[in-house]
Amino acid sequence: MQQGTDLDRLWQAVLGDIEISMSQGNFITWFKRTALLEVGEGSVVIGVPNVFFKTQLENKYSTTVIDALKRNNLPTESVVYKTHTFTSTTQAEENVPKPEATQQQTLMSAVPNQSNSLSHSYRRGINAEYTFDSFVVGSGNEIAYAACRAVSVQPGDKYNPLFLYGGVGIGKTHLIQAVGNAVLMENPRARVVYVTSEQFLQEFVDAIRFKKISDFAGFYRNADVLIVDDIQFIAGKDKVQEEFFHTFNALRQAKKQIILSSDKPPKDISSLEERLRSRFVGGVTIDMQTPDFETRCAIIKSKAESRSFNLDNDVVEYLSNYIQTNIRELEGGLNKILAVCEMRSVEPSLSLATSVLGALNTRPKHLSAKQIIETCAKHFQIPVSDVLSPRRDKDIVAPRQFAMYLLRSELKLSFPKIAQELGRKDHTTAIHSINKIEQELHIDPELREIITAIKEQLYA
Ligand code: ADP
Ligand code: MG
């Protein structure tokens, strides 16, 4: 085994190699606070400041490190990263950029706003335009809206935590920020903090790195309302989950409001610590769904009005049919149309809209019951004859129920007619099946995905 200074010298040589293989920012961030602790047969032990460095180096830089070791005559099969306390005399520590000094260094380009990321003020990250007033309430979001309203009136009181989940672009961020805006409107001194879970993670890493963990923890634990968007991203990251757990408990105990959003319900977030999961469902969990046609029309109208455009109904309906699931995309489509109108100084019209966005894949007028049944069978890879048969095997019943549901939702067929299409005499099964699917759609994102997938095939 080699002695400290030898190892240091050796490591400096290896670092020299590593340095030229990556950006300066990455090098300073990940390698300046490392040390070679041991060299064995085909393996080395590298000291790192904490477990974040360890995982980052293991996941992203292991080949870089092994290659550089090999180039310096240290044939290495495996590298072990070990958390290590750097004393002020070690080489590694001397090279650590001080937070103040980093401003002029390349680190800044790697991690923007490094210098002030820990001295943030409250009332952060909230878009003033995301208010309750600018939010259109309709099917799919009305329960979430009501809960957010209630929370904004008496934060920390009833629904704590408030957990909203749903697909992309359906208004989660808008609604949870609306709570923040409303609370601030009522009390401009309220400490309302909005953060995405990724930001939270990044700040946590920085806090550890610059030894500001108590500032970090204190900041979040002092919030009156803490809003964490897209919480699903902390799953699988142990240290930050632990930190969030403590933040959560501190706030909950002090009766401060916590609001969380996610793309799926807590039970479906994999690698989420059990104790967090149970806390997330300890308040109220609300599912947000794609707004229906009428609500989408109202959203388009309100967005157009806010930009002083008056849209004819045919344009509104065209757009609302054109983009059905993601309101962000819907807004994007509208913005494209309005931008062209502004450029050409013309009024928005259906022909302009279709020329900007393309002809609409309109719902084929001739969509038939047969097509729906066939598409469901095909989706589940079973023969149509099975769907129409009297058999009650599980793998046949589900596709049949989906077919019934879609015959109702897409063709508005009567229950007896639906039963008849599926070769059944009694229509009560159709009523039960459709009710069951309608109810489960509210709570089961997988079911929604299946329906969306089948519809996509139907209207493709
Ligand atoms: P998510 O966070 O669910 O992905 P966002 O909150 O970012 O979605 O919403 C995407 C865009 O759609 C935002 O610009 C938002 O203002 C708008 N939006 C979504 N739902 C509504 C609604 N019901 N009324 C008005 N705007 C909405
Ligand atoms: Mg969002």
Coordinates of C-alpha atoms and ligand atoms in Angstrom, one line a residue:
M1 CA 0.0 0.0 0.0
Q2 CA 1.2 3.5 -0.8
Q3 CA 1.6 6.3 1.6
G4 CA -0.6 9.5 1.6
T5 CA 1.7 11.8 -0.3
D6 CA 2.4 9.2 -3.0
L7 CA -1.2 8.6 -3.4
D8 CA -1.8 12.3 -3.6
R9 CA 0.8 12.7 -6.3
L10 CA -0.6 9.8 -8.2
W11 CA -4.1 11.1 -8.0
Q12 CA -3.1 14.5 -9.2
A13 CA -1.7 12.8 -12.3
V14 CA -4.9 10.9 -12.8
L15 CA -7.0 14.0 -12.2
G16 CA -4.9 15.7 -14.9
D17 CA -6.1 13.1 -17.3
I18 CA -9.7 13.3 -16.2
E19 CA -9.7 17.1 -16.4
I20 CA -9.0 17.1 -20.1
S21 CA -11.7 14.6 -20.8
M22 CA -14.6 16.8 -19.7
S23 CA -15.8 20.3 -19.3
Q24 CA -14.1 22.4 -16.7
G25 CA -17.4 22.9 -14.9
N26 CA -18.0 19.2 -14.5
F27 CA -14.5 18.6 -13.5
I28 CA -14.5 21.2 -10.7
T29 CA -17.9 20.1 -9.6
W30 CA -17.3 16.4 -9.4
F31 CA -13.6 15.8 -9.1
K32 CA -12.0 18.6 -7.1
R33 CA -13.1 17.1 -3.8
T34 CA -11.8 13.7 -4.3
A35 CA -8.8 11.8 -3.1
L36 CA -7.1 8.5 -3.8
L37 CA -7.3 6.6 -0.5
E38 CA -6.1 3.1 -1.4
V39 CA -4.7 1.2 -4.3
G40 CA -5.1 -2.6 -4.3
E41 CA -4.9 -5.4 -6.8
G42 CA -7.0 -4.2 -9.7
S43 CA -9.1 -2.0 -7.5
V44 CA -8.8 1.5 -5.9
V45 CA -10.7 3.4 -3.2
I46 CA -11.5 7.0 -3.9
G47 CA -12.7 9.3 -1.2
V48 CA -15.6 11.6 -2.0
P49 CA -17.3 14.2 0.2
N50 CA -20.7 12.5 0.4
V51 CA -23.1 10.0 -1.0
F52 CA -24.3 12.2 -3.8
F53 CA -20.8 12.4 -5.2
K54 CA -20.6 8.7 -4.9
T55 CA -23.7 7.9 -6.9
Q56 CA -22.9 10.6 -9.5
L57 CA -19.4 9.3 -10.0
E58 CA -20.5 5.7 -10.1
N59 CA -23.2 6.3 -12.6
K60 CA -21.7 8.9 -14.8
Y61 CA -18.0 8.8 -14.6
S62 CA -16.9 5.3 -13.8
T63 CA -15.4 4.5 -17.2
T64 CA -13.7 8.0 -17.4
V65 CA -12.1 7.2 -14.0
I66 CA -11.0 3.7 -14.9
D67 CA -9.6 4.8 -18.2
A68 CA -7.6 7.6 -16.6
L69 CA -6.3 5.2 -13.9
K70 CA -5.2 2.8 -16.6
R71 CA -3.4 5.5 -18.5
N72 CA -1.5 6.2 -15.4
N73 CA -0.3 2.6 -15.0
L74 CA -3.0 1.6 -12.5
P75 CA -4.8 -1.2 -14.2
T76 CA -8.1 -1.1 -12.5
E77 CA -11.2 -3.3 -12.7
S78 CA -13.3 -1.8 -10.0
V79 CA -13.5 1.5 -8.2
V80 CA -14.9 1.9 -4.7
Y81 CA -16.1 5.3 -3.7
K82 CA -16.1 6.0 -0.1
T83 CA -17.3 9.1 1.8
H84 CA -14.3 10.8 3.3
T85 CA -13.8 13.7 5.6
F86 CA -11.3 16.1 3.9
T87 CA -9.1 17.8 6.4
S88 CA -7.9 21.3 5.5
T89 CA -4.5 20.1 4.7
T90 CA -5.4 17.6 2.1
Q91 CA -4.8 18.5 -1.4
A92 CA -8.4 18.0 -2.4
E93 CA -9.7 20.5 0.1
E94 CA -7.3 23.2 -1.0
N95 CA -8.6 22.9 -4.5
V96 CA -12.2 23.2 -3.5
P97 CA -13.6 26.4 -4.9
K98 CA -15.1 28.5 -2.2
P99 CA -18.7 29.4 -2.9
E100 CA -17.8 33.1 -3.2
A101 CA -14.9 32.4 -5.5
T102 CA -17.0 30.2 -7.8
Q103 CA -18.6 33.2 -9.3
Q104 CA -15.8 34.0 -11.6
Q105 CA -15.1 30.4 -12.4
T106 CA -16.4 28.0 -14.9
L107 CA -18.4 26.3 -12.3
M108 CA -20.9 29.1 -12.9
S109 CA -21.6 28.0 -16.4
A110 CA -22.2 24.5 -15.2
V111 CA -24.5 25.4 -12.3
P112 CA -26.2 28.7 -13.0
N113 CA -27.0 31.0 -10.1
Q114 CA -24.8 29.0 -7.8
S115 CA -23.9 32.0 -5.7
N116 CA -27.3 33.0 -4.7
S117 CA -29.1 29.7 -4.8
L118 CA -28.9 29.4 -1.1
S119 CA -29.8 32.9 -0.2
H120 CA -33.2 32.9 -1.8
S121 CA -36.1 34.9 -0.4
Y122 CA -39.5 33.6 0.1
R123 CA -42.3 34.1 -2.4
R124 CA -40.3 32.3 -5.0
G125 CA -40.9 30.7 -8.4
I126 CA -44.6 31.7 -8.7
N127 CA -45.9 32.9 -12.0
A128 CA -48.3 35.8 -11.3
E129 CA -50.5 34.8 -14.2
Y130 CA -51.4 31.4 -12.8
T131 CA -54.4 32.5 -10.8
F132 CA -57.8 31.0 -10.0
D133 CA -59.3 33.7 -12.1
S134 CA -57.4 32.7 -15.2
F135 CA -58.2 29.0 -14.6
V136 CA -61.2 27.6 -16.4
V137 CA -63.2 25.2 -14.3
G138 CA -64.8 22.2 -15.9
S139 CA -65.0 18.5 -16.1
G140 CA -61.7 16.9 -15.1
N141 CA -60.5 19.7 -12.9
E142 CA -63.4 20.9 -10.8
I143 CA -62.6 18.8 -7.7
A144 CA -59.0 19.8 -7.8
Y145 CA -60.0 23.4 -8.3
A146 CA -62.4 23.3 -5.3
A147 CA -59.7 21.7 -3.1
C148 CA -57.2 24.3 -4.1
R149 CA -59.6 27.1 -3.4
A150 CA -60.4 25.7 0.0
V151 CA -56.7 25.4 0.8
S152 CA -56.0 28.9 -0.3
V153 CA -58.7 30.2 2.1
Q154 CA -57.3 28.4 5.1
P155 CA -53.9 27.0 4.4
G156 CA -52.8 24.2 6.7
D157 CA -56.3 23.6 8.0
K158 CA -58.1 20.9 6.1
Y159 CA -56.4 19.2 3.2
N160 CA -52.9 18.7 4.3
P161 CA -51.1 17.7 2.3
L162 CA -53.0 18.4 -0.8
F163 CA -51.8 16.0 -3.5
L164 CA -52.8 16.6 -7.1
Y165 CA -51.9 14.1 -9.8
G166 CA -52.7 13.8 -13.5
G167 CA -51.2 13.7 -17.0
V168 CA -49.0 16.3 -18.7
G169 CA -50.2 19.8 -19.4
I170 CA -53.6 19.5 -17.7
G171 CA -53.1 22.4 -15.3
K172 CA -51.5 21.0 -12.2
T173 CA -48.8 23.6 -12.0
H174 CA -51.3 26.4 -12.8
L175 CA -53.6 25.3 -10.0
I176 CA -51.0 24.8 -7.3
Q177 CA -49.4 28.1 -8.1
A178 CA -52.9 29.7 -8.0
V179 CA -53.0 28.7 -4.4
G180 CA -49.7 30.5 -3.8
N181 CA -50.9 33.6 -5.6
A182 CA -54.2 33.6 -3.6
V183 CA -52.4 33.2 -0.3
L184 CA -50.0 36.0 -1.2
M185 CA -52.9 38.3 -2.3
E186 CA -54.5 37.8 1.1
N187 CA -51.3 38.2 3.0
P188 CA -48.3 39.6 1.1
R189 CA -46.0 38.6 3.9
A190 CA -46.9 34.9 3.8
R191 CA -43.9 32.7 3.2
V192 CA -45.0 30.9 0.1
V193 CA -42.4 28.6 -1.5
Y194 CA -42.9 27.0 -4.8
V195 CA -40.2 24.6 -6.0
T196 CA -40.0 21.6 -8.3
S197 CA -38.7 18.5 -6.7
E198 CA -35.7 18.6 -9.1
Q199 CA -34.9 22.1 -7.8
F200 CA -35.3 20.9 -4.3
L201 CA -32.8 18.1 -5.0
Q202 CA -30.3 20.4 -6.7
E203 CA -30.4 22.9 -3.8
F204 CA -30.0 20.1 -1.4
V205 CA -26.9 18.9 -3.2
D206 CA -25.5 22.4 -3.2
A207 CA -26.3 22.8 0.4
I208 CA -24.3 19.8 1.3
R209 CA -21.5 20.8 -0.9
F210 CA -21.2 24.3 0.5
K211 CA -22.0 23.1 4.0
K212 CA -25.2 25.2 4.1
I213 CA -27.5 22.4 5.0
S214 CA -29.0 24.1 8.0
D215 CA -29.8 27.2 5.9
F216 CA -31.4 25.0 3.4
A217 CA -33.4 23.0 5.9
G218 CA -34.4 26.2 7.8
F219 CA -35.6 27.9 4.7
Y220 CA -38.0 25.1 3.8
R221 CA -39.1 24.4 7.3
N222 CA -40.0 28.1 7.8
A223 CA -42.4 28.2 4.9
D224 CA -46.1 28.9 5.5
V225 CA -47.1 27.2 2.3
L226 CA -44.7 24.8 0.6
I227 CA -45.6 23.8 -2.9
V228 CA -43.5 21.0 -4.5
D229 CA -44.3 20.4 -8.1
D230 CA -43.6 17.0 -9.8
I231 CA -42.7 15.3 -6.6
Q232 CA -42.4 12.0 -8.4
F233 CA -38.8 12.9 -9.3
I234 CA -37.5 12.5 -5.7
A235 CA -38.3 8.8 -5.9
G236 CA -35.3 6.6 -5.7
K237 CA -33.1 9.3 -4.3
D238 CA -32.6 8.3 -0.8
K239 CA -30.9 11.2 0.8
V240 CA -33.2 13.8 -0.6
Q241 CA -36.2 11.7 0.3
E242 CA -35.0 11.6 3.9
E243 CA -34.5 15.4 3.9
F244 CA -37.9 15.9 2.4
F245 CA -39.4 13.6 5.0
H246 CA -38.1 15.8 7.8
T247 CA -39.2 19.0 6.1
F248 CA -42.6 17.5 5.6
N249 CA -42.9 16.5 9.2
A250 CA -41.7 19.8 10.5
L251 CA -44.3 21.7 8.4
R252 CA -47.1 19.3 9.1
Q253 CA -46.4 19.6 12.8
A254 CA -46.5 23.4 12.6
K255 CA -49.8 23.1 10.7
K256 CA -48.3 24.7 7.6
Q257 CA -49.7 23.8 4.3
I258 CA -48.0 21.4 2.0
I259 CA -49.1 21.0 -1.7
L260 CA -47.7 18.4 -4.0
S261 CA -48.2 17.5 -7.6
S262 CA -47.3 14.4 -9.5
D263 CA -47.9 12.6 -12.7
K264 CA -49.2 9.6 -10.9
P265 CA -50.8 8.8 -7.6
P266 CA -48.5 8.0 -4.6
K267 CA -49.2 4.3 -4.8
D268 CA -47.8 4.2 -8.4
I269 CA -44.6 6.2 -7.8
S270 CA -42.1 3.4 -7.7
S271 CA -39.1 3.6 -5.4
L272 CA -40.9 6.1 -3.2
E273 CA -40.1 5.5 0.4
E274 CA -43.0 3.9 2.2
R275 CA -43.1 6.5 5.0
L276 CA -43.3 9.3 2.4
R277 CA -46.0 7.5 0.5
S278 CA -48.1 7.1 3.6
R279 CA -47.7 10.7 4.4
F280 CA -48.6 11.8 0.9
V281 CA -51.9 10.0 1.1
G282 CA -52.5 11.3 4.7
G283 CA -54.3 14.4 3.5
V284 CA -56.3 14.5 0.3
T285 CA -55.3 13.0 -3.0
I286 CA -57.0 14.3 -6.1
D287 CA -56.9 13.1 -9.7
M288 CA -57.0 15.6 -12.5
Q289 CA -58.2 14.5 -15.8
T290 CA -58.2 15.9 -19.3
P291 CA -61.0 18.5 -19.6
D292 CA -63.8 17.6 -21.9
F293 CA -64.6 19.3 -25.2
E294 CA -66.7 22.1 -23.7
T295 CA -64.1 22.9 -21.1
R296 CA -61.4 23.0 -23.7
C297 CA -63.5 25.4 -25.7
A298 CA -63.9 27.6 -22.7
I299 CA -60.1 27.5 -22.0
I300 CA -59.4 28.5 -25.6
K301 CA -61.8 31.4 -25.5
S302 CA -60.4 32.7 -22.2
K303 CA -56.8 32.5 -23.4
A304 CA -57.7 34.3 -26.7
E305 CA -59.7 37.0 -24.8
S306 CA -56.8 37.6 -22.5
R307 CA -54.8 38.5 -25.6
S308 CA -57.7 40.6 -27.0
F309 CA -58.6 38.2 -29.7
N310 CA -62.2 37.3 -30.4
L311 CA -62.4 33.8 -31.9
D312 CA -65.4 32.5 -33.9
N313 CA -66.9 29.3 -32.5
D314 CA -65.8 27.3 -35.5
V315 CA -62.2 28.1 -34.8
V316 CA -62.6 27.4 -31.1
E317 CA -64.2 24.0 -31.9
Y318 CA -61.7 23.2 -34.5
L319 CA -58.8 23.7 -32.0
S320 CA -60.6 21.9 -29.2
N321 CA -61.0 18.9 -31.4
Y322 CA -57.5 19.2 -32.8
I323 CA -55.8 18.9 -29.5
Q324 CA -57.7 16.8 -27.0
T325 CA -55.5 15.9 -24.1
N326 CA -52.8 18.4 -23.3
I327 CA -53.8 22.0 -22.5
R328 CA -50.3 23.2 -22.9
E329 CA -50.3 22.0 -26.5
L330 CA -53.8 23.4 -27.0
E331 CA -52.4 26.8 -25.9
G332 CA -49.4 26.3 -28.2
G333 CA -51.8 25.7 -31.1
L334 CA -53.7 28.8 -30.3
N335 CA -50.6 30.8 -30.0
K336 CA -49.4 29.7 -33.4
I337 CA -52.7 30.8 -35.0
L338 CA -52.7 34.2 -33.2
A339 CA -49.0 34.8 -34.1
V340 CA -49.8 34.3 -37.8
C341 CA -52.8 36.7 -37.4
E342 CA -50.7 39.3 -35.8
M343 CA -48.0 39.0 -38.5
R344 CA -50.5 39.2 -41.3
S345 CA -52.8 41.6 -39.6
V346 CA -55.8 39.4 -40.2
E347 CA -58.6 38.1 -38.1
P348 CA -58.4 34.5 -37.0
S349 CA -60.6 32.2 -39.2
L350 CA -61.2 28.5 -39.6
S351 CA -59.4 28.4 -42.9
L352 CA -56.4 30.2 -41.4
A353 CA -56.4 27.9 -38.4
T354 CA -56.5 24.8 -40.6
S355 CA -53.7 26.1 -42.8
V356 CA -51.6 26.9 -39.7
L357 CA -52.2 23.6 -37.9
G358 CA -53.1 21.3 -40.7
A359 CA -56.4 19.7 -41.6
L360 CA -58.1 18.2 -38.6
N361 CA -58.3 14.5 -38.3
T362 CA -61.9 14.9 -37.7
R363 CA -63.8 12.1 -36.0
P364 CA -64.9 10.0 -39.0
K365 CA -68.6 10.4 -39.4
H366 CA -68.7 6.7 -40.4
L367 CA -67.1 5.4 -37.2
S368 CA -69.1 2.2 -36.7
A369 CA -69.9 -0.1 -33.8
K370 CA -68.1 -2.8 -35.7
Q371 CA -64.9 -0.7 -35.9
I372 CA -65.0 0.0 -32.2
I373 CA -65.4 -3.7 -31.4
E374 CA -62.7 -4.7 -33.8
T375 CA -60.3 -2.1 -32.5
C376 CA -60.8 -3.2 -28.9
A377 CA -60.2 -6.8 -29.9
K378 CA -57.1 -5.9 -31.8
H379 CA -55.8 -3.8 -28.9
F380 CA -56.0 -6.8 -26.6
Q381 CA -55.0 -9.2 -29.3
I382 CA -58.0 -11.5 -29.1
P383 CA -60.3 -12.5 -32.0
V384 CA -63.5 -10.5 -32.5
S385 CA -65.4 -13.7 -32.2
D386 CA -64.3 -14.0 -28.6
V387 CA -65.6 -10.6 -27.8
L388 CA -68.9 -11.5 -29.2
S389 CA -69.0 -14.9 -27.7
P390 CA -70.8 -15.7 -24.4
R391 CA -67.5 -16.7 -22.8
R392 CA -66.7 -14.9 -19.5
D393 CA -63.0 -15.5 -19.2
K394 CA -61.2 -12.6 -17.7
D395 CA -59.1 -11.8 -20.7
I396 CA -62.2 -11.5 -22.8
V397 CA -64.5 -9.7 -20.4
A398 CA -62.1 -6.7 -20.2
P399 CA -62.0 -6.0 -23.9
R400 CA -65.7 -6.5 -24.1
Q401 CA -66.3 -3.9 -21.3
F402 CA -64.0 -1.4 -23.1
A403 CA -66.0 -1.9 -26.3
M404 CA -69.2 -1.3 -24.4
Y405 CA -67.8 1.8 -22.8
L406 CA -66.6 3.2 -26.2
L407 CA -69.8 2.4 -28.0
R408 CA -71.5 4.6 -25.4
S409 CA -69.0 7.4 -25.2
E410 CA -68.2 7.6 -28.9
L411 CA -71.4 6.7 -30.6
K412 CA -73.8 7.5 -27.8
L413 CA -75.6 4.2 -28.5
S414 CA -78.4 3.2 -26.1
F415 CA -77.8 0.4 -23.7
P416 CA -80.0 -2.1 -25.4
K417 CA -78.3 -1.2 -28.7
I418 CA -74.9 -1.8 -27.1
A419 CA -76.0 -5.1 -25.8
Q420 CA -77.3 -6.1 -29.2
E421 CA -74.0 -5.1 -31.0
L422 CA -72.2 -7.4 -28.7
G423 CA -74.6 -10.2 -29.2
R424 CA -76.2 -10.0 -25.8
K425 CA -79.9 -10.2 -25.0
D426 CA -79.8 -8.5 -21.6
H427 CA -78.6 -4.9 -21.5
T428 CA -78.1 -4.7 -17.7
T429 CA -74.5 -6.0 -18.1
A430 CA -73.8 -3.2 -20.5
I431 CA -75.0 -0.7 -17.9
H432 CA -72.9 -2.3 -15.2
S433 CA -69.8 -2.5 -17.4
I434 CA -70.0 1.1 -18.5
N435 CA -70.6 2.4 -15.0
K436 CA -67.7 0.4 -13.7
I437 CA -65.3 1.8 -16.3
E438 CA -66.6 5.3 -15.9
Q439 CA -65.9 5.1 -12.1
E440 CA -62.6 3.4 -12.5
L441 CA -61.4 6.0 -15.0
H442 CA -61.4 8.5 -12.2
I443 CA -59.0 6.6 -10.1
D444 CA -57.0 4.4 -12.5
P445 CA -54.5 6.2 -14.8
E446 CA -53.7 2.9 -16.5
L447 CA -57.3 2.5 -17.6
R448 CA -57.2 6.0 -19.0
E449 CA -54.1 5.1 -21.0
I450 CA -55.8 2.1 -22.5
I451 CA -58.8 4.2 -23.5
T452 CA -56.6 6.9 -25.0
A453 CA -54.6 4.3 -26.9
I454 CA -57.8 2.6 -28.3
K455 CA -59.2 6.0 -29.2
E456 CA -56.0 6.9 -31.0
Q457 CA -56.3 3.8 -33.1
L458 CA -60.0 4.6 -33.8
Y459 CA -59.3 8.1 -34.9
A460 CA -55.9 7.6 -36.6
Ligands
ADP1 P1 -49.2 20.5 -15.8 O1 -48.5 21.1 -14.7 O2 -50.4 19.7 -15.4 O3 -48.3 19.8 -16.8 P2 -49.7 23.3 -16.5 O4 -50.3 23.7 -15.2 O5 -48.3 23.7 -16.8 O6 -49.9 21.7 -16.6 O7 -50.7 23.7 -17.7 C1 -50.3 23.9 -19.0 C2 -50.8 25.1 -19.6 O8 -52.2 25.0 -19.7 C3 -50.6 26.3 -18.7 O9 -50.3 27.4 -19.5 C4 -52.0 26.5 -18.0 O10 -52.2 27.9 -17.8 C5 -52.9 26.0 -19.1 N1 -54.1 25.4 -18.5 C6 -54.3 24.1 -18.1 N2 -55.5 24.0 -17.6 C7 -56.1 25.2 -17.7 C8 -57.4 25.6 -17.3 N3 -58.4 24.8 -16.8 N4 -57.7 26.9 -17.5 C9 -56.8 27.8 -18.0 N5 -55.6 27.4 -18.4 C10 -55.2 26.1 -18.2
MG2 MG -46.4 21.0 -14.3

